[in-house]
Amino acid sequence: MMLNKNIFSKTPDVSPIRKGFGEGLALAGKEDTRVVGLCADLTESTHMSLFKEQFPKRFIEVGVAEQNLATVASGLAAMGKIPFITSYAMFSPGRNWEQIRTTIAYNDRPVKIAGSHAGISVGPDGGTHQAIEDIALMRVMPNMTVVSPCDAIEARKATLALAKTDKPAYIRLSREKTPIITLEDTPFEIGKGSVIYENDASKKGHKDVAIIATGPILFQALKAAYSLDQDRVGVVVVNIHTIKPIDQKLVVKVAQEYKSVVTVEEHQVSGGLGSAVCEVLAEHEPVPVELVGIRDLFGQSGTPDELIKHYGLDAESIIEAGRRAIHRKK
Amino acid sequence: MLPPFLHSTDEHIRSLELIANRIRQSIIEMLLEAGSGHTAGPLGMADIFTALYFSLLRHDAKRPTWDDRDRVVLSNGHICPVLYATLAHAGYFPVKELLTLRKFGSRLQGHPHREFLPILENSSGPLGSGLSQATGMALADKIDGITHRYVYCLMSDGELQEGNTWEGAMLAGKERLHNLVAIIDRNNIQIDGFTEDIMPLEPLRAKWEAWNWNVLEVDGHDMEDIITKVNQAKSSYGKPNMIIAHTIPGKGVPEFERKFEWHGKPPNKEEAALALESLRSFAGQIQHEGQ
């Protein structure tokens, strides 16, 4: 099984996703001397410090200047480097979107944009620092790969995998310690989603609803699926860590099998995972889809748990969405 | 093949002036054919592009991706007619292809796009990001300890109003990128008017010096001055180099010169004929064609 057995316990193992990124980047730097790191005054926060300590000559501090962060990286990539740039997602790719579009994506340079502190679960900092539009911003951009790992282990694997590609990419990271969902030997391949959990009711043939989730909020989806099992509602949970290119085959397959879908993301429902799934299903397998995400609102201060509940991203909300999706089948 | 070693002889200078004049004619011809595009900036920068590609740069038209080449980043993509015309006259592609500018399927996009023309170092158009890209390139060579090639950044004065430019300026100064040579086309105009009316830039020299740049000023139409100053910049130590090139927008066509109205429009048929006549006679200084 690819799922951490500890995940349904009262105290699942936790670790920050950005730490997985930092470890992955340090490993990538060891494997390939072309890897360089750039940061906009958030080296500790983004865990790029792990790379900086090991490879000081390949680390560049650009200061609080996210537009420069992206454009300098484009120049480095033009000379054969593989730059990773880090800041808060709200500022990169938020503030420097056009620079990323023109100098990285339009030039087709292999710059990897790591946006940390994404999602509302940044918590107390408030709405200005909560990037909940970043998937949409990056997904719409030609040439850009978009990856949203679900835990620290996956973030490390994703970072290493991205360092080996010659395309521009965005990797979305969250701030908080989040549950370790996957295992060390869970396979990871860019562009490939995976069925991460199938509850017992589903195994017994009750194919009721497929939940497709991305990022650490996948944990809430797993809790929902586990809980629905007690009501004999058959649920499969799919982890889509690569939002672009999305694993169309898998999305269509579970939609055919389960005939209804719920998407879950810590992001606006517009333009994110839900939209991506709907685009695939509308063209290939139209089934009822319920989208769990933030509905045209900005975030606010609060603890991550308070915010996830308030904005309707918790397991309870996912269960309700699942029931609505099943109901719409009739 | 390396460019001819520098001989600032009268003959060499004279030959460069003739090439620049030919490039200006191509600019007029291609803009007329395209029916849209920018006129003033390209004409104003023809001498500098000529000096670079026919005297100063380490490059080879037969090997556009030669790794040891100097890099040229065009930041103000809207003056691309001068880049395209210079590349064509330098042998990178046929001169007649210039007439495809801005047309569907052309390699010569309205603003440079390296997906269509991979010999370009960068795509550009949106202002303000070229200096940072050049800074990144120069930084890459610094990291690798490569010292024999330079990164040139051609930029406009109007784009100094973009914040990204100054972010790049700070980093290049901090990293002491002496292998970076930026050249500002200081022609004092932008679309809406004169730069000093739209958003004053002076004291320009002091601003770059304050960010720890080596600053030189040049008459952008004096070939000998351009070659001398660029070589001075290349021999500097420990600082990135800024050459403020004072140019006349629309240079070569008296009717176009110094008029901001010519920033962003192409000549019509009559205006183009007038311009070509003016260029062929070196602004009336010679009475016959056949230079």
XYZ file of C-alpha atoms in Angstrom, chain B:
291
model
C 35.471 33.669 -37.042
C 36.265 36.524 -34.716
C 35.323 40.048 -35.676
C 38.059 42.055 -37.331
C 40.481 43.260 -34.709
C 39.948 46.835 -33.853
C 41.519 49.359 -36.131
C 40.034 52.728 -35.418
C 41.298 53.911 -38.707
C 39.326 56.370 -40.746
C 38.719 53.645 -43.274
C 37.256 51.251 -40.740
C 35.053 53.967 -39.266
C 33.904 55.019 -42.709
C 32.987 51.451 -43.606
C 30.967 51.119 -40.406
C 29.098 54.331 -41.172
C 28.151 52.985 -44.571
C 26.890 49.761 -43.037
C 24.832 51.714 -40.490
C 23.338 53.724 -43.295
C 22.408 50.549 -45.157
C 20.828 49.173 -41.988
C 18.775 52.365 -41.647
C 17.488 51.920 -45.172
C 16.494 48.348 -44.375
C 14.649 49.578 -41.281
C 12.586 51.982 -43.375
C 11.913 49.327 -46.016
C 10.799 46.718 -43.526
C 8.593 49.100 -41.539
C 6.893 50.304 -44.727
C 6.197 46.718 -45.759
C 4.957 45.779 -42.277
C 2.682 48.811 -41.974
C 3.256 48.942 -38.219
C 6.157 49.095 -35.789
C 8.571 51.569 -34.266
C 10.710 53.963 -36.295
C 12.564 56.445 -34.099
C 14.391 54.057 -31.770
C 15.660 51.675 -34.461
C 17.044 54.545 -36.580
C 18.646 56.066 -33.496
C 20.366 52.819 -32.503
C 21.672 51.811 -35.937
C 25.188 53.101 -35.266
C 25.515 51.264 -31.968
C 24.211 47.977 -33.379
C 26.599 48.347 -36.299
C 29.560 49.016 -34.032
C 28.659 45.962 -31.966
C 28.067 43.428 -34.735
C 30.681 44.688 -37.202
C 33.481 45.611 -34.832
C 33.100 44.828 -31.173
C 31.301 41.549 -30.577
C 32.788 38.113 -30.325
C 30.342 36.285 -32.589
C 30.020 34.193 -35.717
C 27.017 34.362 -38.025
C 27.819 30.858 -39.267
C 27.714 29.488 -35.743
C 24.955 31.433 -33.991
C 24.990 29.081 -31.004
C 28.783 29.096 -30.620
C 29.226 28.746 -26.884
C 32.032 31.296 -26.623
C 30.033 34.085 -28.236
C 29.256 37.301 -26.427
C 25.595 37.527 -25.466
C 23.371 40.376 -26.594
C 20.142 40.894 -24.692
C 17.702 43.303 -26.291
C 15.585 44.601 -23.453
C 13.448 47.157 -25.305
C 12.042 44.655 -27.792
C 10.119 47.303 -29.715
C 13.301 48.455 -31.452
C 13.781 44.971 -32.925
C 13.790 46.237 -36.553
C 17.352 47.453 -35.936
C 18.348 44.119 -34.404
C 16.811 42.128 -37.267
C 18.340 44.401 -39.912
C 21.766 44.221 -38.277
C 21.628 40.431 -37.955
C 20.624 40.128 -41.618
C 23.405 42.418 -42.826
C 25.851 40.585 -40.580
C 24.969 37.354 -42.372
C 22.640 35.597 -39.943
C 19.793 35.353 -42.465
C 18.935 36.733 -45.904
C 18.370 40.484 -46.098
C 15.215 39.930 -48.132
C 13.659 38.107 -45.187
C 13.489 41.476 -43.423
C 10.410 42.248 -45.496
C 8.481 39.538 -43.604
C 8.581 41.618 -40.401
C 5.362 41.293 -38.389
C 3.728 39.059 -40.984
C 1.972 35.782 -40.221
C 4.417 32.895 -40.118
C 7.483 35.161 -40.099
C 10.507 34.467 -37.956
C 10.621 38.223 -37.390
C 7.849 38.674 -34.860
C 6.616 42.160 -33.989
C 8.548 41.819 -30.782
C 11.383 39.277 -30.693
C 10.394 35.718 -29.852
C 13.175 33.165 -29.711
C 10.813 30.282 -30.330
C 10.495 31.640 -33.892
C 14.093 32.843 -34.204
C 16.261 30.722 -31.907
C 19.439 32.678 -32.696
C 18.075 35.354 -30.376
C 19.329 35.215 -26.788
C 15.976 36.272 -25.394
C 12.417 37.196 -26.209
C 11.422 40.719 -25.306
C 8.781 43.356 -25.582
C 7.429 44.030 -22.114
C 9.811 46.665 -20.786
C 12.071 46.513 -17.789
C 13.173 42.884 -17.587
C 16.156 42.747 -19.960
C 18.771 44.093 -17.589
C 17.943 41.392 -15.075
C 18.178 38.676 -17.715
C 21.584 40.003 -18.757
C 22.551 40.156 -15.096
C 21.602 36.493 -14.729
C 23.735 35.590 -17.748
C 26.731 37.527 -16.453
C 26.218 35.965 -13.034
C 26.275 32.471 -14.565
C 29.719 33.164 -16.012
C 30.887 34.595 -12.719
C 29.772 31.422 -10.934
C 31.626 29.310 -13.526
C 34.727 31.499 -13.496
C 34.399 32.253 -17.225
C 36.068 35.537 -18.093
C 36.518 35.687 -21.860
C 33.017 36.635 -22.943
C 30.756 39.576 -22.191
C 27.052 40.085 -21.816
C 25.626 43.181 -23.476
C 22.238 44.603 -22.616
C 20.616 47.102 -24.950
C 17.900 49.073 -23.230
C 15.809 52.195 -23.587
C 15.614 55.228 -21.338
C 11.836 54.944 -20.991
C 12.119 51.502 -19.438
C 14.147 52.952 -16.594
C 10.726 53.865 -15.249
C 10.105 50.155 -14.608
C 11.014 49.029 -11.096
C 12.442 45.723 -12.312
C 15.285 47.655 -13.986
C 16.481 49.014 -10.662
C 16.157 45.650 -8.966
C 18.546 44.323 -11.594
C 20.835 47.331 -11.197
C 21.192 46.676 -7.477
C 22.031 43.006 -7.911
C 24.580 43.591 -10.699
C 26.276 46.231 -8.558
C 26.303 43.982 -5.524
C 27.745 41.070 -7.529
C 30.377 43.311 -9.204
C 29.606 41.973 -12.665
C 32.382 43.545 -14.702
C 31.486 41.228 -17.591
C 28.185 43.063 -18.015
C 27.982 45.999 -20.422
C 24.616 47.738 -20.538
C 23.881 50.445 -23.067
C 20.996 52.845 -22.582
C 19.505 54.406 -25.691
C 19.179 57.869 -24.163
C 16.992 59.410 -26.840
C 14.720 61.284 -24.444
C 11.454 60.157 -25.985
C 8.746 57.642 -25.200
C 5.270 57.019 -26.625
C 3.455 59.762 -24.736
C 6.126 62.449 -25.069
C 9.573 63.453 -23.873
C 10.904 61.383 -20.973
C 11.566 64.432 -18.853
C 7.883 65.407 -19.156
C 6.501 61.920 -18.602
C 8.794 60.855 -15.757
C 12.083 62.696 -15.293
C 15.153 60.440 -15.255
C 17.930 62.877 -14.433
C 20.407 62.848 -12.820
C 20.849 59.592 -14.665
C 24.592 59.131 -14.374
C 24.513 59.692 -10.624
C 21.793 57.090 -10.186
C 23.856 54.338 -11.776
C 26.993 55.396 -9.961
C 25.060 55.238 -6.719
C 24.282 51.573 -7.420
C 27.989 50.920 -7.840
C 28.158 50.905 -11.634
C 31.006 52.141 -13.827
C 29.300 54.773 -15.982
C 30.442 56.108 -19.349
C 28.676 58.482 -21.699
C 28.929 58.324 -25.435
C 27.766 60.120 -28.552
C 25.634 57.332 -29.986
C 26.352 58.409 -33.545
C 30.120 58.703 -33.297
C 31.530 55.322 -34.314
C 34.963 55.992 -32.932
C 33.537 57.166 -29.612
C 31.274 54.105 -29.378
C 34.147 51.688 -30.019
C 36.463 53.484 -27.603
C 33.919 53.631 -24.783
C 32.805 50.015 -25.135
C 36.425 48.918 -24.983
C 36.973 51.101 -21.940
C 33.962 49.475 -20.316
C 35.304 45.997 -21.084
C 38.591 46.787 -19.410
C 36.985 48.019 -16.204
C 37.364 46.012 -13.028
C 34.957 45.053 -10.289
C 31.864 46.899 -11.453
C 29.128 46.411 -14.030
C 29.285 48.928 -16.856
C 26.657 51.353 -17.996
C 27.117 53.261 -21.207
C 24.648 56.106 -21.514
C 24.431 56.542 -25.265
C 23.076 59.913 -26.284
C 21.200 59.302 -29.504
C 18.903 61.235 -31.766
C 15.593 59.455 -32.252
C 14.892 59.058 -35.966
C 18.556 59.724 -36.763
C 19.364 59.953 -40.469
C 16.019 61.330 -41.553
C 15.865 65.037 -40.634
C 12.067 65.052 -40.844
C 11.855 62.304 -38.192
C 14.609 63.428 -35.877
C 13.868 64.286 -32.239
C 10.104 63.931 -32.674
C 8.443 61.678 -30.108
C 5.566 61.216 -32.565
C 7.865 58.832 -34.458
C 8.408 56.613 -31.432
C 5.752 54.073 -32.270
C 4.569 54.497 -35.853
C 5.883 53.383 -39.246
C 6.321 55.654 -42.268
C 3.714 55.659 -45.017
C 4.749 55.366 -48.667
C 5.597 59.029 -49.180
C 7.378 59.357 -45.865
C 9.377 56.203 -46.575
C 10.402 57.528 -50.000
C 11.509 60.772 -48.378
C 13.413 58.880 -45.703
C 15.186 56.593 -48.179
C 16.123 59.574 -50.352
C 17.529 61.288 -47.309
C 19.495 58.227 -46.211
C 20.864 57.472 -49.671
C 22.162 60.998 -49.983
C 23.436 61.054 -46.393
C 20.837 63.663 -45.488
C 21.505 65.669 -48.636
C 25.270 65.716 -48.200
C 25.775 63.789 -51.417
C 23.606 64.238 -54.456
C 23.726 60.828 -56.038
C 23.191 57.206 -55.110
C 25.700 54.382 -55.300
C 27.577 54.756 -52.044
